[in-house]
PDB file of C-alpha atoms and ligand atoms in Angstrom:
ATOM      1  CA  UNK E 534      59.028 135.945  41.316  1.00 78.00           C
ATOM      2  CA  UNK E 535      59.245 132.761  39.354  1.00 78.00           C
ATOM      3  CA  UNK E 536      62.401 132.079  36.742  1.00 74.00           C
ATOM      4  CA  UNK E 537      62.348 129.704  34.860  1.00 72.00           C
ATOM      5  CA  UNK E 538      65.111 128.073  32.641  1.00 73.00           C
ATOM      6  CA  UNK E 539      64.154 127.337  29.061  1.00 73.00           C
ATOM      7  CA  UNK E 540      62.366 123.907  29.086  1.00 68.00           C
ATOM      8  CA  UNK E 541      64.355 122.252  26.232  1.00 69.00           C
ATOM      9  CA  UNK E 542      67.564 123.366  28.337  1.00 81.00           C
ATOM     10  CA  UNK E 543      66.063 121.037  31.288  1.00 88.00           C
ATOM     11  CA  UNK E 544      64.310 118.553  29.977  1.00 92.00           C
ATOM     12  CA  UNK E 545      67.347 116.267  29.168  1.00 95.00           C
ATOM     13  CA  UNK E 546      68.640 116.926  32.507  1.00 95.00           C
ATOM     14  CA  UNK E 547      65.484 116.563  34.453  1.00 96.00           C
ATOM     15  CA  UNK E 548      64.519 112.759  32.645  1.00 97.00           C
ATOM     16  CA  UNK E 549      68.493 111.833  34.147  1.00 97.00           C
ATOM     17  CA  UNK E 550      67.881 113.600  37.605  1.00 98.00           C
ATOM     18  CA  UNK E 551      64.630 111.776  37.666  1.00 98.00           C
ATOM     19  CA  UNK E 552      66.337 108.227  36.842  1.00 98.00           C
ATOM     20  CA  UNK E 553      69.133 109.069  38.745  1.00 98.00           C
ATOM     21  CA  UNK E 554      66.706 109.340  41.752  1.00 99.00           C
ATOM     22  CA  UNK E 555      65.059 106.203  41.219  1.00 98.00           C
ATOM     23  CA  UNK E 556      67.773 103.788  40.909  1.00 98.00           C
ATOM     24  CA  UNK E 557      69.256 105.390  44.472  1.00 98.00           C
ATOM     25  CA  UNK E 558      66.133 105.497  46.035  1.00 98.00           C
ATOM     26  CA  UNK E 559      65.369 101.680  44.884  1.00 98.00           C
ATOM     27  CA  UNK E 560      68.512 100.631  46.401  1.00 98.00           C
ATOM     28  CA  UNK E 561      68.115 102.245  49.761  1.00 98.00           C
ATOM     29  CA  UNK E 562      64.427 101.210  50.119  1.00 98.00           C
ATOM     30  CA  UNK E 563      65.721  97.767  49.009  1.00 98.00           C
ATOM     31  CA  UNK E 564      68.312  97.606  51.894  1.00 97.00           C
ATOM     32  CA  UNK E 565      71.227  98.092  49.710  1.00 98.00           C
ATOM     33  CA  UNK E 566      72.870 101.082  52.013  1.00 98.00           C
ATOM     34  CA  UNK E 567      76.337 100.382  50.330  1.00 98.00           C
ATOM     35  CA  UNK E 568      74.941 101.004  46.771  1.00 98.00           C
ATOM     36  CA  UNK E 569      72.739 104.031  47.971  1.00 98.00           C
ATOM     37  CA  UNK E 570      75.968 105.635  49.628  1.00 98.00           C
ATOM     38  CA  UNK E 571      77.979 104.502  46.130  1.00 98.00           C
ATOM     39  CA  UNK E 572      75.446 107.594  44.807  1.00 99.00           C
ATOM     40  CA  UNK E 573      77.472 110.116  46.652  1.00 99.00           C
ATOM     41  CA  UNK E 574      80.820 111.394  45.505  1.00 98.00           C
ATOM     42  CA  UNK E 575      83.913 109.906  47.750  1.00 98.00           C
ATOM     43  CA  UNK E 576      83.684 112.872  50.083  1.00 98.00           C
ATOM     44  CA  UNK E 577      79.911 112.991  50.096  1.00 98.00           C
ATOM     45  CA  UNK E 578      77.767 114.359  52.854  1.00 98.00           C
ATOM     46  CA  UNK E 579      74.868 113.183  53.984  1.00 98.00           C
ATOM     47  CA  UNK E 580      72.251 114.355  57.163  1.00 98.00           C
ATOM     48  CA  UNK E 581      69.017 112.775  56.939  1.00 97.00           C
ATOM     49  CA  UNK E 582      67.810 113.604  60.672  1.00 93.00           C
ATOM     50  CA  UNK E 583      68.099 116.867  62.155  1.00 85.00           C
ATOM     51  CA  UNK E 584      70.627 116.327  65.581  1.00 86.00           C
ATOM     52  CA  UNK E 585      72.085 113.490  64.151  1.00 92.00           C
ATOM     53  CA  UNK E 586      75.538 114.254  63.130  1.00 95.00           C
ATOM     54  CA  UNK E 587      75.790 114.515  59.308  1.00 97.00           C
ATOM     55  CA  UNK E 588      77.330 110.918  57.809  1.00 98.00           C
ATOM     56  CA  UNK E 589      80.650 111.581  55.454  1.00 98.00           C
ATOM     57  CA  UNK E 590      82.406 109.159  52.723  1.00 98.00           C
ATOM     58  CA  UNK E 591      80.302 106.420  50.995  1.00 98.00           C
ATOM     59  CA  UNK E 592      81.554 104.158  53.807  1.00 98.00           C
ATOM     60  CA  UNK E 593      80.812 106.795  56.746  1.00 98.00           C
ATOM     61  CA  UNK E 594      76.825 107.194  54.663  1.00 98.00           C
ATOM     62  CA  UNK E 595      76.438 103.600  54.722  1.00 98.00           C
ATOM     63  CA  UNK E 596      77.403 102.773  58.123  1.00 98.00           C
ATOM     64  CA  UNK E 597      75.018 105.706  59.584  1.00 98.00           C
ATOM     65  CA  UNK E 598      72.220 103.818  57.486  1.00 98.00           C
ATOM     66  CA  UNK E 599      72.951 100.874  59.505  1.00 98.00           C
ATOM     67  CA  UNK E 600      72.979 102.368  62.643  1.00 97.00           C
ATOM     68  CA  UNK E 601      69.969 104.315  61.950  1.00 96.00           C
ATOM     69  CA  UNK E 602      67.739 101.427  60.682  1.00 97.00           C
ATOM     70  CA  UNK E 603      69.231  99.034  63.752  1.00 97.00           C
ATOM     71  CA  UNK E 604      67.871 101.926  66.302  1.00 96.00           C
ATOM     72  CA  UNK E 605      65.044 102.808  64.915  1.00 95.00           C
ATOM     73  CA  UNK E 606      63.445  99.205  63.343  1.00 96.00           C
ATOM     74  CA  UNK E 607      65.378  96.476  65.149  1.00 96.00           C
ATOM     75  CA  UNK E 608      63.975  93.064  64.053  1.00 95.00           C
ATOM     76  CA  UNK E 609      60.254  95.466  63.032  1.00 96.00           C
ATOM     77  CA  UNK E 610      60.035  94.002  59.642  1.00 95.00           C
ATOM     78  CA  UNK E 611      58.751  97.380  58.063  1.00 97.00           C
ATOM     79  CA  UNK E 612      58.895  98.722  54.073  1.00 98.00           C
ATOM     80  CA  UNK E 613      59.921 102.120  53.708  1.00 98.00           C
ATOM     81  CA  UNK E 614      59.476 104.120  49.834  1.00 98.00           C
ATOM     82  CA  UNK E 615      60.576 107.433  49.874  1.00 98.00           C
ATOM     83  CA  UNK E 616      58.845 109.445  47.374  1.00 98.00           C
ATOM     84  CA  UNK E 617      59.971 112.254  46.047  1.00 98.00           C
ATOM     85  CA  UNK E 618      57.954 114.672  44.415  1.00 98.00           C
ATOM     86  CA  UNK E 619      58.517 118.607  43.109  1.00 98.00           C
ATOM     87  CA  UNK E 620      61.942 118.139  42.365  1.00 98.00           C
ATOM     88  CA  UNK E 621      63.300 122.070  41.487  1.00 97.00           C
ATOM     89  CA  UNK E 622      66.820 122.365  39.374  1.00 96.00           C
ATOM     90  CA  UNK E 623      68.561 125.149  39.632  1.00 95.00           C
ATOM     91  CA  UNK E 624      71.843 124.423  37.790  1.00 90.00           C
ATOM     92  CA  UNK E 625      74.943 126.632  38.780  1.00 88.00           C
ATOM     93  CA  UNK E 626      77.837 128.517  36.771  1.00 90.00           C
ATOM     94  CA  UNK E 627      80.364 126.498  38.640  1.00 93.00           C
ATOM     95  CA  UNK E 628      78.874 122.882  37.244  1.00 92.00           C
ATOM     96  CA  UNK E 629      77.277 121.558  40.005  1.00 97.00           C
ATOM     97  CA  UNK E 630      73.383 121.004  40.036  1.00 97.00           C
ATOM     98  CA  UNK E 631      70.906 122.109  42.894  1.00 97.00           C
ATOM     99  CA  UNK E 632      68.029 119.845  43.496  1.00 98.00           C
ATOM    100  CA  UNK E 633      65.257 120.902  45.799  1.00 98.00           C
ATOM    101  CA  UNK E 634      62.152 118.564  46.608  1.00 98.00           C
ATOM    102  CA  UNK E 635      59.916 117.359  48.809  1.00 98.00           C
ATOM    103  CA  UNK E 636      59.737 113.459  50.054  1.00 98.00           C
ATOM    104  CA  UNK E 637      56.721 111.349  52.078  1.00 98.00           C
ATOM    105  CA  UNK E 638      58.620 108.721  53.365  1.00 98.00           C
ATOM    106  CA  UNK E 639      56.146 105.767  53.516  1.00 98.00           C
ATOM    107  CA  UNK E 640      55.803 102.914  55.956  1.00 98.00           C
ATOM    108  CA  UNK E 641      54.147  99.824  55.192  1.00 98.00           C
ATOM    109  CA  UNK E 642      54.362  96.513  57.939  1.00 97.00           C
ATOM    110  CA  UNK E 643      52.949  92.784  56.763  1.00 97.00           C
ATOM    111  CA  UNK E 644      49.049  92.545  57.383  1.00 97.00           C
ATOM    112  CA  UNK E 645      48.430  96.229  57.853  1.00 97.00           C
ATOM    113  CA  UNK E 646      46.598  97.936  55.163  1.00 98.00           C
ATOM    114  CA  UNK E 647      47.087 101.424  55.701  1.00 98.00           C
ATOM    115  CA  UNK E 648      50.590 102.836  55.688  1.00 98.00           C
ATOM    116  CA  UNK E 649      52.336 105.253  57.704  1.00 98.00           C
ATOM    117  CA  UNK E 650      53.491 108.527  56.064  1.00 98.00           C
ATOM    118  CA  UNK E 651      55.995 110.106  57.934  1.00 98.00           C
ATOM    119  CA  UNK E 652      58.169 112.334  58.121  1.00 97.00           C
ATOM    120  CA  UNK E 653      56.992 114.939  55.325  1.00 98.00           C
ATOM    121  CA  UNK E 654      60.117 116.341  54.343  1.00 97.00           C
ATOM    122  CA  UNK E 655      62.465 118.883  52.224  1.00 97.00           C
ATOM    123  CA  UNK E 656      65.340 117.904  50.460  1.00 98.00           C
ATOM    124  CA  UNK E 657      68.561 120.124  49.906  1.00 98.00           C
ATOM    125  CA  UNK E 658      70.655 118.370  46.711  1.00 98.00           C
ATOM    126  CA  UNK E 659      73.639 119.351  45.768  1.00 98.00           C
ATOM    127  CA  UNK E 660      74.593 117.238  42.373  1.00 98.00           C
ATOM    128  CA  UNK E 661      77.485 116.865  40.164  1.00 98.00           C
ATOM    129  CA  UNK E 662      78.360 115.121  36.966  1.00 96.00           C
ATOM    130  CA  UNK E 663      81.745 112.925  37.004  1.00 96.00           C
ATOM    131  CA  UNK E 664      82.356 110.770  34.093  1.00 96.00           C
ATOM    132  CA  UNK E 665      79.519 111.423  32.526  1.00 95.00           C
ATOM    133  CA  UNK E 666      77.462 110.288  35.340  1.00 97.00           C
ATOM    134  CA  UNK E 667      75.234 111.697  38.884  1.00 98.00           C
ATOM    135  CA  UNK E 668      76.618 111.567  42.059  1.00 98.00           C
ATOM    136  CA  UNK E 669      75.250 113.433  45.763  1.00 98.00           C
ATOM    137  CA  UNK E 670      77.886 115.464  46.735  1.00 98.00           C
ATOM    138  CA  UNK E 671      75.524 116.247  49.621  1.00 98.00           C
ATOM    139  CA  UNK E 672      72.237 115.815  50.813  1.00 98.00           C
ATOM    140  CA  UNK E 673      70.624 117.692  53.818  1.00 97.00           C
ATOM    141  CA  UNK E 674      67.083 116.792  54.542  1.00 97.00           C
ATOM    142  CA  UNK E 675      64.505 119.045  56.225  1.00 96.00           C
ATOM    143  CA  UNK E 676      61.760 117.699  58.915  1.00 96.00           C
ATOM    144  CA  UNK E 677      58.260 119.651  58.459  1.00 96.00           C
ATOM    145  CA  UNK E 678      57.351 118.675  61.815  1.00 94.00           C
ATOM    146  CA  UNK E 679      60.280 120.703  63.416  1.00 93.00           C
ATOM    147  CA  UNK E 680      59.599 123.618  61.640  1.00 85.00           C
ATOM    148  CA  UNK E 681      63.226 124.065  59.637  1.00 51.00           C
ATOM    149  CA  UNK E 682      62.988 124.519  55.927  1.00 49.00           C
TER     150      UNK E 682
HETATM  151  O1  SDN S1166      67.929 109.259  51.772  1.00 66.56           O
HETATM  152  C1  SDN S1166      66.906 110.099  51.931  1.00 66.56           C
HETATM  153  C2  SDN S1166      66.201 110.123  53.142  1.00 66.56           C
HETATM  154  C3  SDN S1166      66.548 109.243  54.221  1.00 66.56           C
HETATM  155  O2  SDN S1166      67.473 108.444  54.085  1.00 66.56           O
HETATM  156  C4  SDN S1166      65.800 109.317  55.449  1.00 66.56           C
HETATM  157  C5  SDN S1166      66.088 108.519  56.577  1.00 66.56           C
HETATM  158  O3  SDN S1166      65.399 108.664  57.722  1.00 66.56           O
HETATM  159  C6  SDN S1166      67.073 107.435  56.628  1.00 66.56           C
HETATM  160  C7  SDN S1166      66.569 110.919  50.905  1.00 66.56           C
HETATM  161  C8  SDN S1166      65.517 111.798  51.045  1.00 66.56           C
HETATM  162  C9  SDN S1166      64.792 111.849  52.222  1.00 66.56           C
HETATM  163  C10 SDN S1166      65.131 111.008  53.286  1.00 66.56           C
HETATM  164  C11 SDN S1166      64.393 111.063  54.489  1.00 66.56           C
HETATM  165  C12 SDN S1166      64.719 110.236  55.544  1.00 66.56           C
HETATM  166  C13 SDN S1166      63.933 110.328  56.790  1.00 66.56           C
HETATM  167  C14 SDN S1166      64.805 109.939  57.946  1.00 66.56           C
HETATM  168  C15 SDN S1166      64.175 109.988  59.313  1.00 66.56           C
HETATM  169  C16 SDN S1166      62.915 109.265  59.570  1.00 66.56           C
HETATM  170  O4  SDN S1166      62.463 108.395  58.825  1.00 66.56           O
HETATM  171  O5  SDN S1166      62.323 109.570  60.629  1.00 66.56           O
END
């Protein structure tokens, strides 16, 4: 069965989950890994590729993107847009938000047309407000390909 919540109880939180999205998802397709792991609460937690250990702290997140990016692209001087689509809130009793989409992560080199989309993914949020503002308090991301999700 389908539930819904009311729509004029989300639709205030969805437009801020939304921006919230965009402005970390600019920075880490920009390259900014320090200001995508700032997104995530002190203690955040992060796994982005199943059998790579999960990444924790802002400085732990950051210094897995790194790593990640130096293995995987080297000097390959590739553009990567995640884009995130069918983004499902399911706000809890205890404050914290759960956010559950799906992302084609989208890879574009110089002089080639067509773009790579891979992986298709699913995306396992868990959100809370501090301050009056969004932060990850984790983030576990689901491969299609391997069949988990
Ligand atoms: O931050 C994300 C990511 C992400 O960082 C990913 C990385 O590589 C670094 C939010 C939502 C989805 C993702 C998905 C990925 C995919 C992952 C592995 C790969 O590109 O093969």
């Amino acid at each position: 069965m389908i539930t819904t919540t009311p729509l004029s109880d989300l639709t205030g939180l969805y437009a801020r989950v939304q921006q919230f999205y965009a402005q970390q998802m600019h920075a880490l397709d920009g390259g900014d890994f320090a200001q995508y792991a700032a997104t995530f609460t002190p203690d955040g937690e992060f796994s982005h590729t199943p059998g790579r250990p999960p990444a924790r702290t802002r400085e732990g997140i950051a210094a897995e993107l790194h790593a990640f990016h130096e293995q995987r692209f080297g000097n390959d001087p590739v553009r990567r847009r995640h884009w995130f689509n069918m983004i499902r809130l399911a706000p809890g009793e205890d404050g914290t938000i759960r956010s559950t989409f799906y992302v084609l992560v989208v890879t574009s080199r110089p002089g080639v047309r067509e773009p790579e989309i891979a992986p298709s993914c699913v995306v396992h949020d868990v959100l809370v407000e501090e301050g009056g503002e969004l932060f990850n308090r984790s983030r576990r991301v689901d491969h299609d390909y391997l069949g988990i999700g």
